[in-house]
């Protein structure tokens, strides 16, 4: 078996090898295509991550409001709904079912719908981690904040959440890496990300080994970059003597 890495220098139309491996004058090589697909993967992942962090933080916090049982139940319902429906099913619901029920969604690009589906799915997992992180803190911190005259919002803003987020950085790292991995399901609704590139390029070139090895390398590079960034954040935000509890939501 011989490998031919020049496949990435081939023009996608006439299969001629381009010397620089980058197309010119409107021509596109497989390397151009793969890098573009990587850009789509990163875009979907980062936008979904921002959405998941915002929603997960809010919902996870609301689930710890001891004197708001209705809000707690709504937060629990959100988590159970989006955590227990497979991601691929959720994407098909957003793409095929919801636009039929809500016509305003018919003009929304598939890229946006994938971001929403992936963001909502991950938000349920992050919400569980945030809830666990807050509940791990000693009750005295909540009472101390209220005792000095803070409102409930201020107690969470200045006392509980800064501590809770420091505690849950390791499981958040896992979720951030997972969101890049889960972005691969975007191919199901024709978003031109890495998995779709790999499937189509393999069919066109019959060089599946080279194509899938290159795509795998890009996923590894993305995951490693995330891991190092989160490790840096964890090191800078670490609280001496505080360790992550085993029930911080990473197993859900």
PDB file of C-alpha atoms in Angstrom:
ATOM      1  CA  UNK A   1       0.000   0.000   0.000  1.00  0.00           C
ATOM      2  CA  UNK A   2       1.418   3.388  -1.004  1.00  0.00           C
ATOM      3  CA  UNK A   3       0.318   6.715   0.339  1.00  0.00           C
ATOM      4  CA  UNK A   4      -0.101   9.732  -1.902  1.00  0.00           C
ATOM      5  CA  UNK A   5      -0.158  12.950   0.087  1.00  0.00           C
ATOM      6  CA  UNK A   6      -0.204  14.952  -3.131  1.00  0.00           C
ATOM      7  CA  UNK A   7      -3.927  14.333  -3.160  1.00  0.00           C
ATOM      8  CA  UNK A   8      -4.301  17.542  -1.130  1.00  0.00           C
ATOM      9  CA  UNK A   9      -2.533  19.500  -3.863  1.00  0.00           C
ATOM     10  CA  UNK A  10      -4.957  18.334  -6.536  1.00  0.00           C
ATOM     11  CA  UNK A  11      -7.493  20.700  -7.997  1.00  0.00           C
ATOM     12  CA  UNK A  12     -10.995  19.607  -7.011  1.00  0.00           C
ATOM     13  CA  UNK A  13     -12.269  19.991 -10.585  1.00  0.00           C
ATOM     14  CA  UNK A  14      -9.669  18.529 -12.960  1.00  0.00           C
ATOM     15  CA  UNK A  15      -7.532  16.618 -10.419  1.00  0.00           C
ATOM     16  CA  UNK A  16      -4.367  18.327 -11.687  1.00  0.00           C
ATOM     17  CA  UNK A  17      -1.648  18.796  -9.045  1.00  0.00           C
ATOM     18  CA  UNK A  18      -1.126  22.451  -8.147  1.00  0.00           C
ATOM     19  CA  UNK A  19       2.487  23.260  -7.329  1.00  0.00           C
ATOM     20  CA  UNK A  20       1.825  25.448  -4.287  1.00  0.00           C
ATOM     21  CA  UNK A  21      -1.034  23.201  -3.053  1.00  0.00           C
ATOM     22  CA  UNK A  22      -3.213  26.311  -2.851  1.00  0.00           C
ATOM     23  CA  UNK A  23      -5.598  27.196  -5.636  1.00  0.00           C
ATOM     24  CA  UNK A  24      -5.362  30.454  -7.558  1.00  0.00           C
ATOM     25  CA  UNK A  25      -7.822  32.410  -9.643  1.00  0.00           C
ATOM     26  CA  UNK A  26     -10.883  30.681  -8.282  1.00  0.00           C
ATOM     27  CA  UNK A  27      -9.436  27.171  -8.390  1.00  0.00           C
ATOM     28  CA  UNK A  28      -9.726  25.136  -5.196  1.00  0.00           C
ATOM     29  CA  UNK A  29      -7.460  22.323  -4.082  1.00  0.00           C
ATOM     30  CA  UNK A  30      -8.360  19.673  -1.556  1.00  0.00           C
ATOM     31  CA  UNK A  31      -6.091  21.437   0.927  1.00  0.00           C
ATOM     32  CA  UNK A  32      -8.083  24.644   0.430  1.00  0.00           C
ATOM     33  CA  UNK A  33     -11.276  22.692   0.927  1.00  0.00           C
ATOM     34  CA  UNK A  34     -10.025  20.958   4.071  1.00  0.00           C
ATOM     35  CA  UNK A  35      -8.876  24.204   5.696  1.00  0.00           C
ATOM     36  CA  UNK A  36     -12.200  25.811   4.862  1.00  0.00           C
ATOM     37  CA  UNK A  37     -13.996  22.847   6.434  1.00  0.00           C
ATOM     38  CA  UNK A  38     -11.802  23.199   9.520  1.00  0.00           C
ATOM     39  CA  UNK A  39     -12.882  26.837   9.722  1.00  0.00           C
ATOM     40  CA  UNK A  40     -16.536  25.792   9.648  1.00  0.00           C
ATOM     41  CA  UNK A  41     -15.894  23.222  12.380  1.00  0.00           C
ATOM     42  CA  UNK A  42     -14.197  25.803  14.599  1.00  0.00           C
ATOM     43  CA  UNK A  43     -16.955  28.359  13.935  1.00  0.00           C
ATOM     44  CA  UNK A  44     -19.767  25.945  14.800  1.00  0.00           C
ATOM     45  CA  UNK A  45     -17.945  24.759  17.915  1.00  0.00           C
ATOM     46  CA  UNK A  46     -17.013  28.175  19.302  1.00  0.00           C
ATOM     47  CA  UNK A  47     -20.443  29.735  18.720  1.00  0.00           C
ATOM     48  CA  UNK A  48     -22.176  26.710  20.250  1.00  0.00           C
ATOM     49  CA  UNK A  49     -19.754  26.855  23.185  1.00  0.00           C
ATOM     50  CA  UNK A  50     -20.575  30.507  23.888  1.00  0.00           C
ATOM     51  CA  UNK A  51     -24.304  29.731  23.755  1.00  0.00           C
ATOM     52  CA  UNK A  52     -23.871  26.669  25.981  1.00  0.00           C
ATOM     53  CA  UNK A  53     -21.818  28.557  28.564  1.00  0.00           C
ATOM     54  CA  UNK A  54     -24.339  31.386  28.816  1.00  0.00           C
ATOM     55  CA  UNK A  55     -27.422  29.163  28.987  1.00  0.00           C
ATOM     56  CA  UNK A  56     -25.735  26.536  31.149  1.00  0.00           C
ATOM     57  CA  UNK A  57     -24.537  29.114  33.652  1.00  0.00           C
ATOM     58  CA  UNK A  58     -27.965  30.730  33.944  1.00  0.00           C
ATOM     59  CA  UNK A  59     -29.904  27.467  34.175  1.00  0.00           C
ATOM     60  CA  UNK A  60     -27.406  25.861  36.521  1.00  0.00           C
ATOM     61  CA  UNK A  61     -27.624  28.879  38.817  1.00  0.00           C
ATOM     62  CA  UNK A  62     -31.430  28.965  38.741  1.00  0.00           C
ATOM     63  CA  UNK A  63     -31.519  25.308  39.802  1.00  0.00           C
ATOM     64  CA  UNK A  64     -29.859  26.262  43.110  1.00  0.00           C
ATOM     65  CA  UNK A  65     -32.406  28.905  44.149  1.00  0.00           C
ATOM     66  CA  UNK A  66     -33.684  27.314  47.337  1.00  0.00           C
ATOM     67  CA  UNK A  67     -36.752  29.544  47.683  1.00  0.00           C
ATOM     68  CA  UNK A  68     -37.893  29.300  44.032  1.00  0.00           C
ATOM     69  CA  UNK A  69     -39.188  25.716  43.580  1.00  0.00           C
ATOM     70  CA  UNK A  70     -41.020  26.486  40.314  1.00  0.00           C
ATOM     71  CA  UNK A  71     -37.878  27.941  38.727  1.00  0.00           C
ATOM     72  CA  UNK A  72     -35.871  24.956  39.970  1.00  0.00           C
ATOM     73  CA  UNK A  73     -38.342  22.561  38.347  1.00  0.00           C
ATOM     74  CA  UNK A  74     -38.183  24.456  35.051  1.00  0.00           C
ATOM     75  CA  UNK A  75     -34.390  24.312  35.144  1.00  0.00           C
ATOM     76  CA  UNK A  76     -34.509  20.582  35.880  1.00  0.00           C
ATOM     77  CA  UNK A  77     -36.911  20.074  32.987  1.00  0.00           C
ATOM     78  CA  UNK A  78     -34.530  21.892  30.625  1.00  0.00           C
ATOM     79  CA  UNK A  79     -31.629  19.676  31.672  1.00  0.00           C
ATOM     80  CA  UNK A  80     -33.605  16.441  31.407  1.00  0.00           C
ATOM     81  CA  UNK A  81     -35.036  17.399  28.015  1.00  0.00           C
ATOM     82  CA  UNK A  82     -31.843  18.388  26.229  1.00  0.00           C
ATOM     83  CA  UNK A  83     -29.539  15.924  27.976  1.00  0.00           C
ATOM     84  CA  UNK A  84     -31.607  12.831  27.266  1.00  0.00           C
ATOM     85  CA  UNK A  85     -32.403  13.367  23.582  1.00  0.00           C
ATOM     86  CA  UNK A  86     -29.502  12.265  21.316  1.00  0.00           C
ATOM     87  CA  UNK A  87     -27.753  15.173  19.644  1.00  0.00           C
ATOM     88  CA  UNK A  88     -28.319  13.867  16.122  1.00  0.00           C
ATOM     89  CA  UNK A  89     -32.050  13.605  16.820  1.00  0.00           C
ATOM     90  CA  UNK A  90     -32.080  17.177  18.132  1.00  0.00           C
ATOM     91  CA  UNK A  91     -30.366  18.434  14.981  1.00  0.00           C
ATOM     92  CA  UNK A  92     -32.943  16.724  12.763  1.00  0.00           C
ATOM     93  CA  UNK A  93     -35.730  18.214  14.909  1.00  0.00           C
ATOM     94  CA  UNK A  94     -34.280  21.706  14.507  1.00  0.00           C
ATOM     95  CA  UNK A  95     -33.737  21.238  10.771  1.00  0.00           C
ATOM     96  CA  UNK A  96     -36.829  19.320   9.651  1.00  0.00           C
ATOM     97  CA  UNK A  97     -39.541  19.523  12.331  1.00  0.00           C
ATOM     98  CA  UNK A  98     -39.370  22.929  14.025  1.00  0.00           C
ATOM     99  CA  UNK A  99     -39.380  24.935  10.750  1.00  0.00           C
ATOM    100  CA  UNK A 100     -42.694  23.223   9.925  1.00  0.00           C
ATOM    101  CA  UNK A 101     -44.138  24.254  13.285  1.00  0.00           C
ATOM    102  CA  UNK A 102     -42.576  27.721  13.318  1.00  0.00           C
ATOM    103  CA  UNK A 103     -42.373  29.145   9.756  1.00  0.00           C
ATOM    104  CA  UNK A 104     -39.989  31.888  10.882  1.00  0.00           C
ATOM    105  CA  UNK A 105     -37.284  29.214  11.110  1.00  0.00           C
ATOM    106  CA  UNK A 106     -37.613  28.198   7.450  1.00  0.00           C
ATOM    107  CA  UNK A 107     -35.223  30.911   6.329  1.00  0.00           C
ATOM    108  CA  UNK A 108     -32.645  30.224   9.015  1.00  0.00           C
ATOM    109  CA  UNK A 109     -29.389  28.708   7.645  1.00  0.00           C
ATOM    110  CA  UNK A 110     -28.516  25.152   8.635  1.00  0.00           C
ATOM    111  CA  UNK A 111     -25.331  26.499  10.226  1.00  0.00           C
ATOM    112  CA  UNK A 112     -27.383  28.529  12.716  1.00  0.00           C
ATOM    113  CA  UNK A 113     -29.692  25.622  13.510  1.00  0.00           C
ATOM    114  CA  UNK A 114     -26.710  23.369  14.216  1.00  0.00           C
ATOM    115  CA  UNK A 115     -25.245  25.986  16.553  1.00  0.00           C
ATOM    116  CA  UNK A 116     -28.556  26.160  18.420  1.00  0.00           C
ATOM    117  CA  UNK A 117     -28.915  22.391  18.667  1.00  0.00           C
ATOM    118  CA  UNK A 118     -25.337  21.828  19.793  1.00  0.00           C
ATOM    119  CA  UNK A 119     -25.464  24.799  22.167  1.00  0.00           C
ATOM    120  CA  UNK A 120     -28.707  23.684  23.828  1.00  0.00           C
ATOM    121  CA  UNK A 121     -27.498  20.087  24.112  1.00  0.00           C
ATOM    122  CA  UNK A 122     -24.248  21.141  25.774  1.00  0.00           C
ATOM    123  CA  UNK A 123     -25.954  23.755  27.956  1.00  0.00           C
ATOM    124  CA  UNK A 124     -27.788  20.975  29.803  1.00  0.00           C
ATOM    125  CA  UNK A 125     -24.477  19.328  30.689  1.00  0.00           C
ATOM    126  CA  UNK A 126     -22.858  22.604  31.725  1.00  0.00           C
ATOM    127  CA  UNK A 127     -25.925  23.486  33.813  1.00  0.00           C
ATOM    128  CA  UNK A 128     -25.460  20.288  35.786  1.00  0.00           C
ATOM    129  CA  UNK A 129     -21.814  21.128  36.396  1.00  0.00           C
ATOM    130  CA  UNK A 130     -22.613  24.673  37.508  1.00  0.00           C
ATOM    131  CA  UNK A 131     -25.310  23.401  39.869  1.00  0.00           C
ATOM    132  CA  UNK A 132     -22.934  20.831  41.333  1.00  0.00           C
ATOM    133  CA  UNK A 133     -20.186  23.417  41.698  1.00  0.00           C
ATOM    134  CA  UNK A 134     -22.452  25.812  43.598  1.00  0.00           C
ATOM    135  CA  UNK A 135     -23.852  23.069  45.829  1.00  0.00           C
ATOM    136  CA  UNK A 136     -20.319  21.931  46.652  1.00  0.00           C
ATOM    137  CA  UNK A 137     -19.548  25.258  48.319  1.00  0.00           C
ATOM    138  CA  UNK A 138     -20.108  25.518  52.087  1.00  0.00           C
ATOM    139  CA  UNK A 139     -23.538  26.920  52.956  1.00  0.00           C
ATOM    140  CA  UNK A 140     -21.848  29.509  55.119  1.00  0.00           C
ATOM    141  CA  UNK A 141     -20.686  31.374  52.013  1.00  0.00           C
ATOM    142  CA  UNK A 142     -24.263  31.967  50.899  1.00  0.00           C
ATOM    143  CA  UNK A 143     -25.328  33.067  54.379  1.00  0.00           C
ATOM    144  CA  UNK A 144     -22.264  35.290  54.756  1.00  0.00           C
ATOM    145  CA  UNK A 145     -23.106  37.101  51.535  1.00  0.00           C
ATOM    146  CA  UNK A 146     -26.679  37.698  52.641  1.00  0.00           C
ATOM    147  CA  UNK A 147     -25.532  38.711  56.110  1.00  0.00           C
ATOM    148  CA  UNK A 148     -23.417  41.597  54.805  1.00  0.00           C
ATOM    149  CA  UNK A 149     -26.417  43.005  52.936  1.00  0.00           C
ATOM    150  CA  UNK A 150     -25.972  41.485  49.478  1.00  0.00           C
ATOM    151  CA  UNK A 151     -29.074  40.650  47.487  1.00  0.00           C
ATOM    152  CA  UNK A 152     -29.425  37.111  46.165  1.00  0.00           C
ATOM    153  CA  UNK A 153     -28.120  38.276  42.782  1.00  0.00           C
ATOM    154  CA  UNK A 154     -25.115  39.976  44.361  1.00  0.00           C
ATOM    155  CA  UNK A 155     -24.378  36.922  46.520  1.00  0.00           C
ATOM    156  CA  UNK A 156     -24.192  34.761  43.415  1.00  0.00           C
ATOM    157  CA  UNK A 157     -22.320  37.384  41.411  1.00  0.00           C
ATOM    158  CA  UNK A 158     -19.601  38.204  43.934  1.00  0.00           C
ATOM    159  CA  UNK A 159     -19.435  35.178  46.261  1.00  0.00           C
ATOM    160  CA  UNK A 160     -20.773  31.892  44.874  1.00  0.00           C
ATOM    161  CA  UNK A 161     -20.218  31.908  41.117  1.00  0.00           C
ATOM    162  CA  UNK A 162     -16.554  33.044  41.155  1.00  0.00           C
ATOM    163  CA  UNK A 163     -15.758  30.108  43.455  1.00  0.00           C
ATOM    164  CA  UNK A 164     -17.981  27.602  41.651  1.00  0.00           C
ATOM    165  CA  UNK A 165     -16.498  28.325  38.218  1.00  0.00           C
ATOM    166  CA  UNK A 166     -12.987  27.828  39.535  1.00  0.00           C
ATOM    167  CA  UNK A 167     -14.000  24.423  40.872  1.00  0.00           C
ATOM    168  CA  UNK A 168     -15.638  23.186  37.663  1.00  0.00           C
ATOM    169  CA  UNK A 169     -12.921  24.209  35.191  1.00  0.00           C
ATOM    170  CA  UNK A 170     -11.699  20.590  34.682  1.00  0.00           C
ATOM    171  CA  UNK A 171     -15.138  19.201  33.704  1.00  0.00           C
ATOM    172  CA  UNK A 172     -15.728  22.320  31.596  1.00  0.00           C
ATOM    173  CA  UNK A 173     -12.517  21.466  29.759  1.00  0.00           C
ATOM    174  CA  UNK A 174     -13.961  18.064  28.905  1.00  0.00           C
ATOM    175  CA  UNK A 175     -17.193  19.630  27.663  1.00  0.00           C
ATOM    176  CA  UNK A 176     -15.289  22.150  25.550  1.00  0.00           C
ATOM    177  CA  UNK A 177     -13.356  19.328  23.898  1.00  0.00           C
ATOM    178  CA  UNK A 178     -16.566  17.317  23.473  1.00  0.00           C
ATOM    179  CA  UNK A 179     -18.283  20.178  21.689  1.00  0.00           C
ATOM    180  CA  UNK A 180     -15.608  20.092  18.980  1.00  0.00           C
ATOM    181  CA  UNK A 181     -16.053  16.350  18.664  1.00  0.00           C
ATOM    182  CA  UNK A 182     -19.855  16.641  18.584  1.00  0.00           C
ATOM    183  CA  UNK A 183     -19.717  19.310  15.872  1.00  0.00           C
ATOM    184  CA  UNK A 184     -19.102  16.456  13.426  1.00  0.00           C
ATOM    185  CA  UNK A 185     -22.849  15.738  13.354  1.00  0.00           C
ATOM    186  CA  UNK A 186     -23.317  19.012  11.457  1.00  0.00           C
ATOM    187  CA  UNK A 187     -22.657  17.074   8.236  1.00  0.00           C
ATOM    188  CA  UNK A 188     -26.165  15.599   8.641  1.00  0.00           C
ATOM    189  CA  UNK A 189     -27.686  18.939   7.625  1.00  0.00           C
ATOM    190  CA  UNK A 190     -25.084  19.740   4.952  1.00  0.00           C
ATOM    191  CA  UNK A 191     -22.812  22.055   6.918  1.00  0.00           C
ATOM    192  CA  UNK A 192     -19.452  21.859   5.141  1.00  0.00           C
ATOM    193  CA  UNK A 193     -17.348  20.936   8.198  1.00  0.00           C
ATOM    194  CA  UNK A 194     -14.500  18.430   8.486  1.00  0.00           C
ATOM    195  CA  UNK A 195     -16.554  15.250   8.575  1.00  0.00           C
ATOM    196  CA  UNK A 196     -18.467  16.184   5.427  1.00  0.00           C
ATOM    197  CA  UNK A 197     -15.183  17.101   3.719  1.00  0.00           C
ATOM    198  CA  UNK A 198     -13.688  13.737   4.671  1.00  0.00           C
ATOM    199  CA  UNK A 199     -16.672  11.797   3.346  1.00  0.00           C
ATOM    200  CA  UNK A 200     -16.833  13.655   0.043  1.00  0.00           C
ATOM    201  CA  UNK A 201     -13.076  13.880  -0.555  1.00  0.00           C
ATOM    202  CA  UNK A 202     -12.671  10.175   0.110  1.00  0.00           C
ATOM    203  CA  UNK A 203     -15.359   9.386  -2.445  1.00  0.00           C
ATOM    204  CA  UNK A 204     -13.825  11.661  -5.076  1.00  0.00           C
ATOM    205  CA  UNK A 205     -10.170  10.720  -4.645  1.00  0.00           C
ATOM    206  CA  UNK A 206     -10.311   7.132  -3.316  1.00  0.00           C
ATOM    207  CA  UNK A 207      -7.637   8.231  -0.860  1.00  0.00           C
ATOM    208  CA  UNK A 208      -9.556   7.622   2.317  1.00  0.00           C
ATOM    209  CA  UNK A 209      -6.536   6.838   4.500  1.00  0.00           C
ATOM    210  CA  UNK A 210      -4.756  10.095   3.697  1.00  0.00           C
ATOM    211  CA  UNK A 211      -7.945  12.140   3.976  1.00  0.00           C
ATOM    212  CA  UNK A 212      -9.090  10.676   7.288  1.00  0.00           C
ATOM    213  CA  UNK A 213      -5.602  10.867   8.794  1.00  0.00           C
ATOM    214  CA  UNK A 214      -5.385  14.561   7.923  1.00  0.00           C
ATOM    215  CA  UNK A 215      -8.857  15.258   9.309  1.00  0.00           C
ATOM    216  CA  UNK A 216      -8.043  13.318  12.467  1.00  0.00           C
ATOM    217  CA  UNK A 217      -4.885  15.391  12.881  1.00  0.00           C
ATOM    218  CA  UNK A 218      -6.913  18.607  12.698  1.00  0.00           C
ATOM    219  CA  UNK A 219      -9.341  17.330  15.346  1.00  0.00           C
ATOM    220  CA  UNK A 220      -6.373  16.405  17.555  1.00  0.00           C
ATOM    221  CA  UNK A 221      -4.798  19.834  17.066  1.00  0.00           C
ATOM    222  CA  UNK A 222      -8.109  21.512  17.978  1.00  0.00           C
ATOM    223  CA  UNK A 223      -8.574  19.373  21.079  1.00  0.00           C
ATOM    224  CA  UNK A 224      -4.972  19.885  22.195  1.00  0.00           C
ATOM    225  CA  UNK A 225      -5.239  23.652  21.762  1.00  0.00           C
ATOM    226  CA  UNK A 226      -8.419  23.709  23.865  1.00  0.00           C
ATOM    227  CA  UNK A 227      -6.805  21.545  26.520  1.00  0.00           C
ATOM    228  CA  UNK A 228      -3.797  23.849  26.813  1.00  0.00           C
ATOM    229  CA  UNK A 229      -5.920  27.002  26.925  1.00  0.00           C
ATOM    230  CA  UNK A 230      -8.164  25.583  29.644  1.00  0.00           C
ATOM    231  CA  UNK A 231      -5.146  24.281  31.573  1.00  0.00           C
ATOM    232  CA  UNK A 232      -3.691  27.806  31.529  1.00  0.00           C
ATOM    233  CA  UNK A 233      -6.995  29.256  32.755  1.00  0.00           C
ATOM    234  CA  UNK A 234      -7.228  26.621  35.479  1.00  0.00           C
ATOM    235  CA  UNK A 235      -3.683  27.348  36.652  1.00  0.00           C
ATOM    236  CA  UNK A 236      -4.334  31.083  36.835  1.00  0.00           C
ATOM    237  CA  UNK A 237      -7.701  30.685  38.578  1.00  0.00           C
ATOM    238  CA  UNK A 238      -6.815  27.817  40.910  1.00  0.00           C
ATOM    239  CA  UNK A 239      -7.680  28.248  44.576  1.00  0.00           C
ATOM    240  CA  UNK A 240      -5.037  26.687  46.835  1.00  0.00           C
ATOM    241  CA  UNK A 241      -6.422  23.778  48.844  1.00  0.00           C
ATOM    242  CA  UNK A 242      -9.613  23.442  46.767  1.00  0.00           C
ATOM    243  CA  UNK A 243     -10.003  20.343  44.608  1.00  0.00           C
ATOM    244  CA  UNK A 244     -12.702  19.394  42.133  1.00  0.00           C
ATOM    245  CA  UNK A 245     -15.364  17.172  43.731  1.00  0.00           C
ATOM    246  CA  UNK A 246     -15.982  13.825  42.086  1.00  0.00           C
ATOM    247  CA  UNK A 247     -19.640  14.701  41.556  1.00  0.00           C
ATOM    248  CA  UNK A 248     -19.076  17.957  39.689  1.00  0.00           C
ATOM    249  CA  UNK A 249     -21.204  16.827  36.799  1.00  0.00           C
ATOM    250  CA  UNK A 250     -18.507  15.436  34.555  1.00  0.00           C
ATOM    251  CA  UNK A 251     -20.122  12.040  34.443  1.00  0.00           C
ATOM    252  CA  UNK A 252     -23.521  13.196  33.261  1.00  0.00           C
TER     253      UNK A 252
END
